[in-house]
Coordinates of C-alpha atoms (C1' of nucleotides) in Angstrom, one line a residue:
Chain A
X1 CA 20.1 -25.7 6.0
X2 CA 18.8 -24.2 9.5
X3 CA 20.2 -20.5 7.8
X4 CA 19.7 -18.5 10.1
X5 CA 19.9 -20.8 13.3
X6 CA 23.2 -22.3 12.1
X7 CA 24.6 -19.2 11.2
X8 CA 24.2 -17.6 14.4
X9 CA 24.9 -20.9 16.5
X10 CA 28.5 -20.6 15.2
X11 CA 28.4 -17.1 15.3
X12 CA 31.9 -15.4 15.9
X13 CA 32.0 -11.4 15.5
X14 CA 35.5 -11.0 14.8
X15 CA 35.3 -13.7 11.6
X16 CA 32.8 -11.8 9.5
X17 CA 33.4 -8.2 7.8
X18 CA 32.4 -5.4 10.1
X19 CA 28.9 -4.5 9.2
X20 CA 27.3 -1.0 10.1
X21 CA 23.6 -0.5 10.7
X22 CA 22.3 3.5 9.7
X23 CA 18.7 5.3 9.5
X24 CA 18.2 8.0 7.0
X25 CA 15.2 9.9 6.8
X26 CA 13.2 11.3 4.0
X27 CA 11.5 13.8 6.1
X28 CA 8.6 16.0 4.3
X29 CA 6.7 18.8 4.8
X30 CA 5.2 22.0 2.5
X31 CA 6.1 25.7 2.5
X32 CA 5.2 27.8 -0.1
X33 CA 2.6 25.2 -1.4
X34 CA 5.6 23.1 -2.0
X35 CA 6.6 19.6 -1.6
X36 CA 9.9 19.9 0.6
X37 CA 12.7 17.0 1.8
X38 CA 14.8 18.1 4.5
X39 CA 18.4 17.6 3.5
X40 CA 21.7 18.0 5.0
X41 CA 25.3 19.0 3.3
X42 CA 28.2 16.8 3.6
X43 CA 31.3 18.1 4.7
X44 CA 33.4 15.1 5.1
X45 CA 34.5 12.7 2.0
X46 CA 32.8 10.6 0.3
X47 CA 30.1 12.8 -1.2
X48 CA 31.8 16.2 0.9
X49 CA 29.8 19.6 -0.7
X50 CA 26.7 16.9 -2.4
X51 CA 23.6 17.2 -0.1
X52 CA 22.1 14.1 1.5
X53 CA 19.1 12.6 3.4
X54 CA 19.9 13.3 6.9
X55 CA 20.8 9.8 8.8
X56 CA 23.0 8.3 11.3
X57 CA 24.2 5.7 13.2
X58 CA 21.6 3.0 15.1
X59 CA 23.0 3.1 18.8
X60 CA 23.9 -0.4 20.5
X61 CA 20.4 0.7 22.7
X62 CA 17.8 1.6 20.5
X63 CA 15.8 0.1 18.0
X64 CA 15.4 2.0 14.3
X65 CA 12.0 3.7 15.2
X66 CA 13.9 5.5 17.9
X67 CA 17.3 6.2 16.1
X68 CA 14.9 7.6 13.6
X69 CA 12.8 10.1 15.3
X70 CA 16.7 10.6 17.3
X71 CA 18.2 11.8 13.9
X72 CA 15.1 14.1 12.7
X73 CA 14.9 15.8 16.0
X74 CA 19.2 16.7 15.8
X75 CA 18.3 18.3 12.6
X76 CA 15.1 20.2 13.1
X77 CA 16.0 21.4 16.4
X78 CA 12.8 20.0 17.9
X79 CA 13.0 18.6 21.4
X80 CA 11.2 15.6 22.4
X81 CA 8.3 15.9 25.2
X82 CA 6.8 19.3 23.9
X83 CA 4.4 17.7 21.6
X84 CA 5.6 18.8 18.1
X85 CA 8.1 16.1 17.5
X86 CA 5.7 13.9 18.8
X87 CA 3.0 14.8 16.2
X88 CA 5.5 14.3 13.1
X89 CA 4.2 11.1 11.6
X90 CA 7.2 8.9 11.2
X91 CA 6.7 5.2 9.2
X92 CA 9.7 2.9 8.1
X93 CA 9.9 2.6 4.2
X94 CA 12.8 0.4 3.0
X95 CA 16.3 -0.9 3.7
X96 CA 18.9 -0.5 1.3
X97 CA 22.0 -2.9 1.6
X98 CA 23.3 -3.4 -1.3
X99 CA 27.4 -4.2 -1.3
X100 CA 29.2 -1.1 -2.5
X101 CA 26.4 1.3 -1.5
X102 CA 29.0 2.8 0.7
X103 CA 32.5 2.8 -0.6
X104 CA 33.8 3.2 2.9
X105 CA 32.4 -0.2 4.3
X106 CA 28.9 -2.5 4.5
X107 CA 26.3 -0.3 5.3
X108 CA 22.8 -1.5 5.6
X109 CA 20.2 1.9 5.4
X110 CA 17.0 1.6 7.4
X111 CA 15.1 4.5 5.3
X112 CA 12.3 6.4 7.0
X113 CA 9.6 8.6 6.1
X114 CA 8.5 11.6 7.8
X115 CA 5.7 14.1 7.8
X116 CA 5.9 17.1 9.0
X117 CA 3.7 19.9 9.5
X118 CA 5.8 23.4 8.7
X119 CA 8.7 23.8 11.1
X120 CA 11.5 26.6 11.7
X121 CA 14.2 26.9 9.0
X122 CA 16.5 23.9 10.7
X123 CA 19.5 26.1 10.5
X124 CA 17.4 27.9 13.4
X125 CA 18.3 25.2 16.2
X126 CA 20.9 22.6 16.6
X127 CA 24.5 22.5 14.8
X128 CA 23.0 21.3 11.8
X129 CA 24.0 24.6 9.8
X130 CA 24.1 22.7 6.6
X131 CA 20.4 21.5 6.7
X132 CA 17.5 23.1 5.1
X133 CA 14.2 22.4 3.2
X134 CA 14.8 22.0 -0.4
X135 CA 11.6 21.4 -2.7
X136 CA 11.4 18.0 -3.6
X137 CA 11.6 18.8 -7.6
X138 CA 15.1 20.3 -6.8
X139 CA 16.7 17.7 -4.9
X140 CA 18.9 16.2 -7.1
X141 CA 22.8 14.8 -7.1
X142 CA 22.1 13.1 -3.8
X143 CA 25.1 11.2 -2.0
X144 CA 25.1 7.3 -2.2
X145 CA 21.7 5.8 -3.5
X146 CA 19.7 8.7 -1.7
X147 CA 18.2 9.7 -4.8
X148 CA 16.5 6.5 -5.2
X149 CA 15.3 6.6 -1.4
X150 CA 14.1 9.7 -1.8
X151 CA 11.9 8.5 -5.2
X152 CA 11.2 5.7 -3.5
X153 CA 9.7 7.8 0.0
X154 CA 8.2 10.6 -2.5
X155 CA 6.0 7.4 -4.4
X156 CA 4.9 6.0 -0.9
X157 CA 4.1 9.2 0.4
X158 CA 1.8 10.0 -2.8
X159 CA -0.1 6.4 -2.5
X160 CA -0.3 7.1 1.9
X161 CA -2.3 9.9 0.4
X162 CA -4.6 8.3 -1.0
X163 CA -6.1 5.5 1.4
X164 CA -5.0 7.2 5.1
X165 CA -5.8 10.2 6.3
X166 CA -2.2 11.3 7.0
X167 CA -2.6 14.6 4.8
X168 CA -3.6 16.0 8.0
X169 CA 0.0 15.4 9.2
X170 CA 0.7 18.4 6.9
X171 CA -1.3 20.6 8.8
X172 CA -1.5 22.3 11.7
X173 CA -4.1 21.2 14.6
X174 CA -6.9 23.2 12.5
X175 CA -7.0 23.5 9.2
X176 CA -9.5 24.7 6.3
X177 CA -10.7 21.9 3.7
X178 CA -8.5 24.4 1.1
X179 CA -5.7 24.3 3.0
X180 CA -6.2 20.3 3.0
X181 CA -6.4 20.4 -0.8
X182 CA -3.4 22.4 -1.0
X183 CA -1.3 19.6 0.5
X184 CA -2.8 17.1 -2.0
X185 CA -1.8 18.9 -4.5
X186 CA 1.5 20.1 -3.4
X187 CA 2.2 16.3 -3.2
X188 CA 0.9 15.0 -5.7
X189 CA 2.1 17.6 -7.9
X190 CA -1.1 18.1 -9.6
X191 CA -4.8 20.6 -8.9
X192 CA -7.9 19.0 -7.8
X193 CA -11.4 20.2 -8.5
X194 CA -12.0 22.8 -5.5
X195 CA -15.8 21.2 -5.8
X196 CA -15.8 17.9 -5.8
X197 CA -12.6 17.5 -3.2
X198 CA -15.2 19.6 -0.9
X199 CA -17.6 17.4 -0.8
X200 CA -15.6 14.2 -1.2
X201 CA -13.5 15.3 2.3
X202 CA -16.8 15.4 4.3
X203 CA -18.2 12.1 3.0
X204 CA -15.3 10.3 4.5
X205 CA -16.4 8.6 7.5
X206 CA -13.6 10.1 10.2
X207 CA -11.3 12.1 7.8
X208 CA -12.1 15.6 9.4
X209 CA -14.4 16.7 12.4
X210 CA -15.5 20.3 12.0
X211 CA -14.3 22.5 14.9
X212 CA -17.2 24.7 14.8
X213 CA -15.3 27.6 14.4
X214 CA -14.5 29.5 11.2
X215 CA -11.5 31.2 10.1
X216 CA -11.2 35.0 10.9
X217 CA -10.5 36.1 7.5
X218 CA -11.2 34.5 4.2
X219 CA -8.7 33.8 1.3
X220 CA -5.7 36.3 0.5
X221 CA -7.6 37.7 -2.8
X222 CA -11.3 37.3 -1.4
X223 CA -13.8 34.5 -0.8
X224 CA -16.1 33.9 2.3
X225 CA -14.5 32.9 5.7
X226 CA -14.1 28.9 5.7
X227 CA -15.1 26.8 8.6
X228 CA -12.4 25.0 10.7
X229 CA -11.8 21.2 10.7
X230 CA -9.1 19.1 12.9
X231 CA -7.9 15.5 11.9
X232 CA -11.0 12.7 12.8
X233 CA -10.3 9.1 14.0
X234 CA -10.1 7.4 11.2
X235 CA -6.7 5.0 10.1
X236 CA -8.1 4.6 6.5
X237 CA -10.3 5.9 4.2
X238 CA -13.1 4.7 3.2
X239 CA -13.4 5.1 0.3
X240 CA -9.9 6.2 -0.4
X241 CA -9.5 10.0 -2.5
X242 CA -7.5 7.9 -5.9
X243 CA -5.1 10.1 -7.5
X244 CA -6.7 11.6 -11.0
X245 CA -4.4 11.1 -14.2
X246 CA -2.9 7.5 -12.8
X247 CA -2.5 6.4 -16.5
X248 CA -4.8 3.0 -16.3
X249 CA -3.3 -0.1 -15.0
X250 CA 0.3 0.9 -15.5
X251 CA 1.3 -2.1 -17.9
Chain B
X1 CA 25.0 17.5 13.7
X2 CA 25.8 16.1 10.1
X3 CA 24.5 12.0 11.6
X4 CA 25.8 9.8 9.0
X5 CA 28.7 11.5 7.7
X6 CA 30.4 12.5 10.7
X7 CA 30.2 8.8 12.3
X8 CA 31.2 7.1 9.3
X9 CA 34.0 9.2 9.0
X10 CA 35.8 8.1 12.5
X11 CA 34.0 4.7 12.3
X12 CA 36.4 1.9 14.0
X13 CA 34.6 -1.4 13.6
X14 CA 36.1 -2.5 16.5
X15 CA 34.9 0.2 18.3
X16 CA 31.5 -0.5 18.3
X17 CA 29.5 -4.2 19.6
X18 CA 29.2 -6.7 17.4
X19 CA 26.1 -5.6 14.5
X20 CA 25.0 -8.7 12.6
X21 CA 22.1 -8.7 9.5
X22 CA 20.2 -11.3 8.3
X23 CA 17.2 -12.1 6.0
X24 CA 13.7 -14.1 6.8
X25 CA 10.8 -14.9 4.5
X26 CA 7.5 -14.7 4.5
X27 CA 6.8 -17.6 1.8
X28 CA 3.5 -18.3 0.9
X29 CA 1.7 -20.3 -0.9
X30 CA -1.5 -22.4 -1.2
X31 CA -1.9 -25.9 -0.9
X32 CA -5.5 -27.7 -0.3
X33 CA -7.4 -24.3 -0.7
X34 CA -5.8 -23.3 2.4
X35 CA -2.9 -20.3 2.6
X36 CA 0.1 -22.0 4.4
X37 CA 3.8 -20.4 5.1
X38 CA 7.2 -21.9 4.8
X39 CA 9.0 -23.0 8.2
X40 CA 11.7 -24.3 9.7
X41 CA 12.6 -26.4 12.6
X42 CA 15.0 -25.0 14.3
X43 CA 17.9 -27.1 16.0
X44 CA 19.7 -25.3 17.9
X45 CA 19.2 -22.6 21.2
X46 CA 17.8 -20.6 21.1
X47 CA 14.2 -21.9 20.6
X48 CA 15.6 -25.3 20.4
X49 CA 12.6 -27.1 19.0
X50 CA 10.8 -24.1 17.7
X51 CA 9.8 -23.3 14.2
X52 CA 10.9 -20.1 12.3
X53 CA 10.9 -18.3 9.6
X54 CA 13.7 -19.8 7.2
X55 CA 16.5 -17.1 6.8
X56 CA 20.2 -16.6 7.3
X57 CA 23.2 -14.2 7.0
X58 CA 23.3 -11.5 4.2
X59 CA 26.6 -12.5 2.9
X60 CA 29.5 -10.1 2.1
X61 CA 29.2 -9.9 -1.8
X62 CA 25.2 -9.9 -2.2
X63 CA 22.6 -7.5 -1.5
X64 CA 19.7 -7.9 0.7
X65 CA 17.6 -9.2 -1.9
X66 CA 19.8 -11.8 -3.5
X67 CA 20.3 -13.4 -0.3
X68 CA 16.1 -13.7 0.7
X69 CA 16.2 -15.3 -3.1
X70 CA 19.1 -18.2 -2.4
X71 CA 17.7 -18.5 1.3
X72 CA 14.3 -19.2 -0.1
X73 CA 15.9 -21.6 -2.9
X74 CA 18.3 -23.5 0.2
X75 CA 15.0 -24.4 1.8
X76 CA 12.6 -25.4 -0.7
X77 CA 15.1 -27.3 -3.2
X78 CA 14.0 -25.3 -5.8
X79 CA 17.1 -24.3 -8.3
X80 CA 17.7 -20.9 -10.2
X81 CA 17.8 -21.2 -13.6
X82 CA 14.5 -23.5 -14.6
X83 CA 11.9 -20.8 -14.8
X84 CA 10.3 -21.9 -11.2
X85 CA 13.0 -19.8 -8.6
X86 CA 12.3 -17.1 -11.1
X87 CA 8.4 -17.1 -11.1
X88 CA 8.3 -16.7 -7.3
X89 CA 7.2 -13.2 -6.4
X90 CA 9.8 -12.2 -3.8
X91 CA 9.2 -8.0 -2.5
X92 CA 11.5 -6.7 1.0
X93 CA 8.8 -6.6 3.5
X94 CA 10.0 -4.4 6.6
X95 CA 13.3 -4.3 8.8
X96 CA 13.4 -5.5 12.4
X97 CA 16.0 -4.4 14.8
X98 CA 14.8 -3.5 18.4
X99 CA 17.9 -4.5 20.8
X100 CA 16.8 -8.2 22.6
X101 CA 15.2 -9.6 19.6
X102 CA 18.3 -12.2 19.3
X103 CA 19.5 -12.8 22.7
X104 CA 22.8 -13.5 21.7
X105 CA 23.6 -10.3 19.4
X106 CA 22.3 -7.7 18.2
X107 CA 20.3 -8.8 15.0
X108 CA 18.5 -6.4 12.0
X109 CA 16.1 -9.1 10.2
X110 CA 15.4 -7.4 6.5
X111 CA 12.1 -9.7 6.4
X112 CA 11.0 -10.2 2.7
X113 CA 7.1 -11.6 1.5
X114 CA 7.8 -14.5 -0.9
X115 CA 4.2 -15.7 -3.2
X116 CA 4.8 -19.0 -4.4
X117 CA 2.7 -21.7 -6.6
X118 CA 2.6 -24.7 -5.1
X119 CA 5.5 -26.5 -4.3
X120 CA 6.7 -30.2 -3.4
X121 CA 7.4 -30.8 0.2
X122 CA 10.6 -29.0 1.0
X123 CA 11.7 -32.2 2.9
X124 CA 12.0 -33.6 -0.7
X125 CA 14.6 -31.8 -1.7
X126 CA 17.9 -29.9 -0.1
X127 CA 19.0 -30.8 3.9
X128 CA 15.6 -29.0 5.4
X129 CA 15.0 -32.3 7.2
X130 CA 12.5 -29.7 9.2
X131 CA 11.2 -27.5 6.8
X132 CA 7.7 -27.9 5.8
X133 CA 4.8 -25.8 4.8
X134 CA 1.8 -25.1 7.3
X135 CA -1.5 -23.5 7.1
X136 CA -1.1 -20.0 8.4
X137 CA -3.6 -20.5 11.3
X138 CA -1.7 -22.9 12.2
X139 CA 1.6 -21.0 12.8
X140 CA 2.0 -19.1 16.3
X141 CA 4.3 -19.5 18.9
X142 CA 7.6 -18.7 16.4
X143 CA 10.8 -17.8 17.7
X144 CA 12.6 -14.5 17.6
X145 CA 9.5 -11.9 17.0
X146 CA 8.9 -14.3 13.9
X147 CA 5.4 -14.2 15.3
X148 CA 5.2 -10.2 14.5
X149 CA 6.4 -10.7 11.3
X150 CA 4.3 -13.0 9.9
X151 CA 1.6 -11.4 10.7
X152 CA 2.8 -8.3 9.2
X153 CA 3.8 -10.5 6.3
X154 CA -0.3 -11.7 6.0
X155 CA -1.3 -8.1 6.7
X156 CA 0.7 -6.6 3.2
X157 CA -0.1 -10.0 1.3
X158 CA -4.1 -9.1 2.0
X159 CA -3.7 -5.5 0.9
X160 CA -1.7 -6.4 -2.1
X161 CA -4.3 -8.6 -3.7
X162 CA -6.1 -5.9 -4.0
X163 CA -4.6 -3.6 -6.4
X164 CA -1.8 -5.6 -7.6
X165 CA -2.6 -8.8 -10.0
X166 CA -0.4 -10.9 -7.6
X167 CA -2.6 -13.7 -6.8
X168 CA -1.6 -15.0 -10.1
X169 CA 1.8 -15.7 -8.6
X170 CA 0.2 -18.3 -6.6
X171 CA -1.5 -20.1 -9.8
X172 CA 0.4 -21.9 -12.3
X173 CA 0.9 -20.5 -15.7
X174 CA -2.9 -21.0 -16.6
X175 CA -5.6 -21.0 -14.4
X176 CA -9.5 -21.0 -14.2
X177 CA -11.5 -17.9 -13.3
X178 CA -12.1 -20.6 -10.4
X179 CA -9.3 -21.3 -9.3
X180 CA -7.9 -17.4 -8.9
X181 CA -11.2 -16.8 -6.7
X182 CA -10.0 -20.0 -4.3
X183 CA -6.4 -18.1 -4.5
X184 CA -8.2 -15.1 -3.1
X185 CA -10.5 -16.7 -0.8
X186 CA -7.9 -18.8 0.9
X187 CA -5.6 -15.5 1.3
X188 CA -8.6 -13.2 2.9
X189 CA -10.1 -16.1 4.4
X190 CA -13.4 -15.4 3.1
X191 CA -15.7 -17.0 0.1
X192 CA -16.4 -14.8 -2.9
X193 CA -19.5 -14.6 -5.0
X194 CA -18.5 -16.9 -7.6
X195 CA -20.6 -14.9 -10.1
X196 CA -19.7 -10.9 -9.3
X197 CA -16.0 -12.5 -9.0
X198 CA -16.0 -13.7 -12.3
X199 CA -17.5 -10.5 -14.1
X200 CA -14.7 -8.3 -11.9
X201 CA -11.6 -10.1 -12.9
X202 CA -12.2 -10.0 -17.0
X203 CA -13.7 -6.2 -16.6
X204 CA -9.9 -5.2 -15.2
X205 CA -7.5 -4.6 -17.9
X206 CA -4.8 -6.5 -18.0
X207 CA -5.3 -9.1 -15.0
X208 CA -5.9 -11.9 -17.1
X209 CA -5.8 -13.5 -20.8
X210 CA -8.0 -16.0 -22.2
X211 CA -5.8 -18.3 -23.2
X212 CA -8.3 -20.0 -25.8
X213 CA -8.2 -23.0 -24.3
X214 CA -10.7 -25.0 -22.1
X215 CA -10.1 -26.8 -19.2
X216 CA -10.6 -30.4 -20.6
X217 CA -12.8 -31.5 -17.2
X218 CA -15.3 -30.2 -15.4
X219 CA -15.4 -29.6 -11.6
X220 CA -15.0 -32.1 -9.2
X221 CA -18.3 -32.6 -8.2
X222 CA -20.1 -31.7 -11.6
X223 CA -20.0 -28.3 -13.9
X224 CA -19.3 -27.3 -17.2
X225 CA -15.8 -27.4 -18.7
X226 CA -14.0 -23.4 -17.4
X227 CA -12.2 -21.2 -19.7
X228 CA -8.1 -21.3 -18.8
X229 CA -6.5 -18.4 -18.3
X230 CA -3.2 -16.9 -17.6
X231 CA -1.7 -13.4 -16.0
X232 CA -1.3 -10.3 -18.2
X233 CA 0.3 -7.6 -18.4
X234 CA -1.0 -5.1 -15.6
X235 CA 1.2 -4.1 -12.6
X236 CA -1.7 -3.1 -11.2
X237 CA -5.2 -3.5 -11.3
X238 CA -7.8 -0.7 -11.7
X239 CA -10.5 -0.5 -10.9
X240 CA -9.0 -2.4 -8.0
X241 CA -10.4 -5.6 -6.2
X242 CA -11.4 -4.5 -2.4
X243 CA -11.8 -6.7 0.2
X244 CA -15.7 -7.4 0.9
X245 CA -16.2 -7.2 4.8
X246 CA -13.2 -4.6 6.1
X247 CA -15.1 -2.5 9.4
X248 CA -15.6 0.7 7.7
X249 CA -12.8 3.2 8.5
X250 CA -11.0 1.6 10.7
X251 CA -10.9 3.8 14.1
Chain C
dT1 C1' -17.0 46.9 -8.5
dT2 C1' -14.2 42.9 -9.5
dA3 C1' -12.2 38.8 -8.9
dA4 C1' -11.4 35.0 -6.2
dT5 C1' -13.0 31.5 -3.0
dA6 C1' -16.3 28.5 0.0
dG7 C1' -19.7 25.5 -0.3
dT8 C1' -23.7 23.2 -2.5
dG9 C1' -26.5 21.1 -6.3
dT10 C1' -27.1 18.4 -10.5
dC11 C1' -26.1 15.1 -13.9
dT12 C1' -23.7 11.2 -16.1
dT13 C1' -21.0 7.2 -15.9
dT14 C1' -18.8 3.7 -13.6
dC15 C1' -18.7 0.1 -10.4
dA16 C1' -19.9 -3.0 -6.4
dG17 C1' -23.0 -6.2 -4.7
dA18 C1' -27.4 -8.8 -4.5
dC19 C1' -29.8 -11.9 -7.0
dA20 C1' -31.5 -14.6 -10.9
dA21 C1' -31.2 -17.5 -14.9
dT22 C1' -29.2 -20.8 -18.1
dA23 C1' -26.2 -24.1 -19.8
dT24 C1' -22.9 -27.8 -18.9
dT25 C1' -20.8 -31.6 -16.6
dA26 C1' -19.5 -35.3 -12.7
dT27 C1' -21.6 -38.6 -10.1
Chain D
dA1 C1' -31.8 -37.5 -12.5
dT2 C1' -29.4 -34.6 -9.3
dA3 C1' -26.3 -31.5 -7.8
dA4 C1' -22.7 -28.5 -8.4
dT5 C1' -20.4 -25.3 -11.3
dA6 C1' -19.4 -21.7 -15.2
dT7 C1' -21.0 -17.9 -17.2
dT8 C1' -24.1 -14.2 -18.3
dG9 C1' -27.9 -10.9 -17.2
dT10 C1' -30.4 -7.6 -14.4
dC11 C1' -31.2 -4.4 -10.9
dT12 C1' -30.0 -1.1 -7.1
dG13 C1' -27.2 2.0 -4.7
dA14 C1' -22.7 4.1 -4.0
dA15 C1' -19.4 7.0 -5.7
dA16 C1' -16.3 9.7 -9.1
dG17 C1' -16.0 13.5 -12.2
dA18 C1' -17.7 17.3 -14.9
dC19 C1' -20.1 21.3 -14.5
dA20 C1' -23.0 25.0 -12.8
dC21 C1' -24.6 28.1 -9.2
dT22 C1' -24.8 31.0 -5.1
dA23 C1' -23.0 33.5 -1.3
dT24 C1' -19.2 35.8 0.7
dT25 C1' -15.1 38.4 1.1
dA26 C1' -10.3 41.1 -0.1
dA27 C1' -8.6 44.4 -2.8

DNA sequence: TTAATAGTGTCTTTCAGACAATATTAT
DNA sequence: ATAATATTGTCTGAAAGACACTATTAA
């Protein structure tokens, strides 16, 4: 059967089961040193008082990149056009459709994945005065399947690590290779050899480009002043940092 | 504003247009050393006379991914239940919903990558009087933005026989060291050395099993009888296998 | 001074890739 | 016999990881 083509041919809106389309975001970024998901609380049933991945409705004139990036600037409080929304790095991860998903009706989730360097508390701008950053290791008890998003958006974001240079997305414009190596480890929950990251960092063709300038004071409990690096031009690395205690082959 | 839950909450399905969601497949498989992709002829307007990507509606009372699995069994004839539905490699692949990708309505494609062995001519079996398979060099000038997908279908397929031990799921259930290196050179489009190829695959643990057995002829045009083979029990393969000529970096 | 950090050097092991060599089989 | 293939061996260079070392700075 021509599935698709048939289906639509003899398409008639009113004779199917209405059908909703959402984006939610799993929308990352570290303070403190720690992995963070920004999440919203739910006052309306189902789910009223349980947190959730902040979503919402795709609008009849924009496609789910946009209604993304849409949703995540309502509940940062970042406004388009001044470069910082702009700068978030924002990749689609996964739909979820399952029936029953949503006890209300069929809703299909387009599931995003943000990173973000630090932002303002989100409470700060927009109405969005149940929204916060939560650390990723806390977020529990989500409304509908967000849980599994969420695992699902934390296990892409830890492989992204590893082959693109998106780390930097973490950071501000400048950065110190430590500071770097702080975000690998915030995300992937584990420490890396000071050393041997060093070095590794700079033999990556494009990773970072030093800025020539050095920091004006050196760590908070001593140590020289480290030089300053920006993001470079490369898409992947080559060759990628691989995550230490992967246990082999994962049978 | 709290997106998802405040517009569910005063959702009126007939307030909103019309929202339709439908699966397509990437299937793959090789036949004649070359990587080809499952397509349909399609009937009706628009792009009457066009080949797509086989798909069709998500009904009411399956998920996404049961409905890419029957869609995929409607147009190759294959039926669940022998062993050969269930061998295909079927993985969700991205969502595509930018307004004016279906002229008629507005249409969110959840496109899936399908790996298949090879199969008899879809022709054979079910109604897909137009469904046949085609080298992937072959295919361009789909309808919809099946174009786009496809492509991004080959792109993921290439990166995941790299670390994954997929390619098996386009050999039978044993196979020659040989025959997994044709798998791989059809899918990159790019010959192997036959020799640091072989010495890779049974240094990753878990990719393969020697089965015990021996192929009981030679190659085609001469050679010694080849050790069979068949997958084991990795999920993914480490060291991985990278793909020879990638431009470094990728700027 | 003390302790922590930035950055570099060294060594070992693993692995990719080039290349060679040998044995086996279809034609 | 000839040519193609399967399989193994050898060598070189890249790269990961462990570890050590020096220089610099905050407290």
């Amino acid at each position: 059967m021509n599935g698709e083509a048939e289906f639509l041919a003899g398409y008639d809106a009113t004779a199917y089961p209405a059908v909703a389309v959402t984006v939610d975001v799993v929308a990352l970024t570290i303070r403190d040193g720690r992995l963070c998901v920004l999440l919203v609380e739910r006052a309306e049933h189902p789910f009223a008082g349980h947190r959730a991945l902040p979503g919402g409705f795709v609008r009849a004139d924009e496609g789910p990149d946009a209604a993304a990036r849409r949703e995540l600037a309502e509940e940062t409080g970042l406004t388009p056009g001044e470069g910082q929304l702009e700068r978030v790095h924002l990749e689609q991860l996964k739909t979820y459709g399952d029936p029953g998903r949503d006890p209300r009706l069929r809703v299909f989730s387009v599931a995003y994945l943000a990173f973000a360097p630090s932002l303002p508390d989100p409470s700060a701008g927009g109405d969005a005065a149940g929204a916060y950053w939560m650390p990723v290791d806390e977020a529990a008890a989500l409304a509908f399947d967000h849980d599994v998003i969420l695992s699902d958006g934390l296990e892409r974001a830890r492989a992204k690590l590893e082959y693109t240079p998106l780390a930097t997305a973490f950071a501000g414009d400048e950065f110190t290779i430590s500071e770097l190596r702080a975000i690998y480890a915030a995300v992937w929950g584990e420490d890396l050899h000071a050393g041997n990251f060093h070095r590794k960092v700079l033999s990556v063709p494009g990773f970072v480009e030093g800025t020539g300038q050095t920091s004006t004071r050196g760590g908070e409990r001593g140590g020289p002043k480290p030089k300053l690096y920006r993001a470079g031009d490369a898409r992947l690395l080559h060759p990628a940092l691989l995550r230490p205690t992967r246990e082999d082959g994962v049978r």
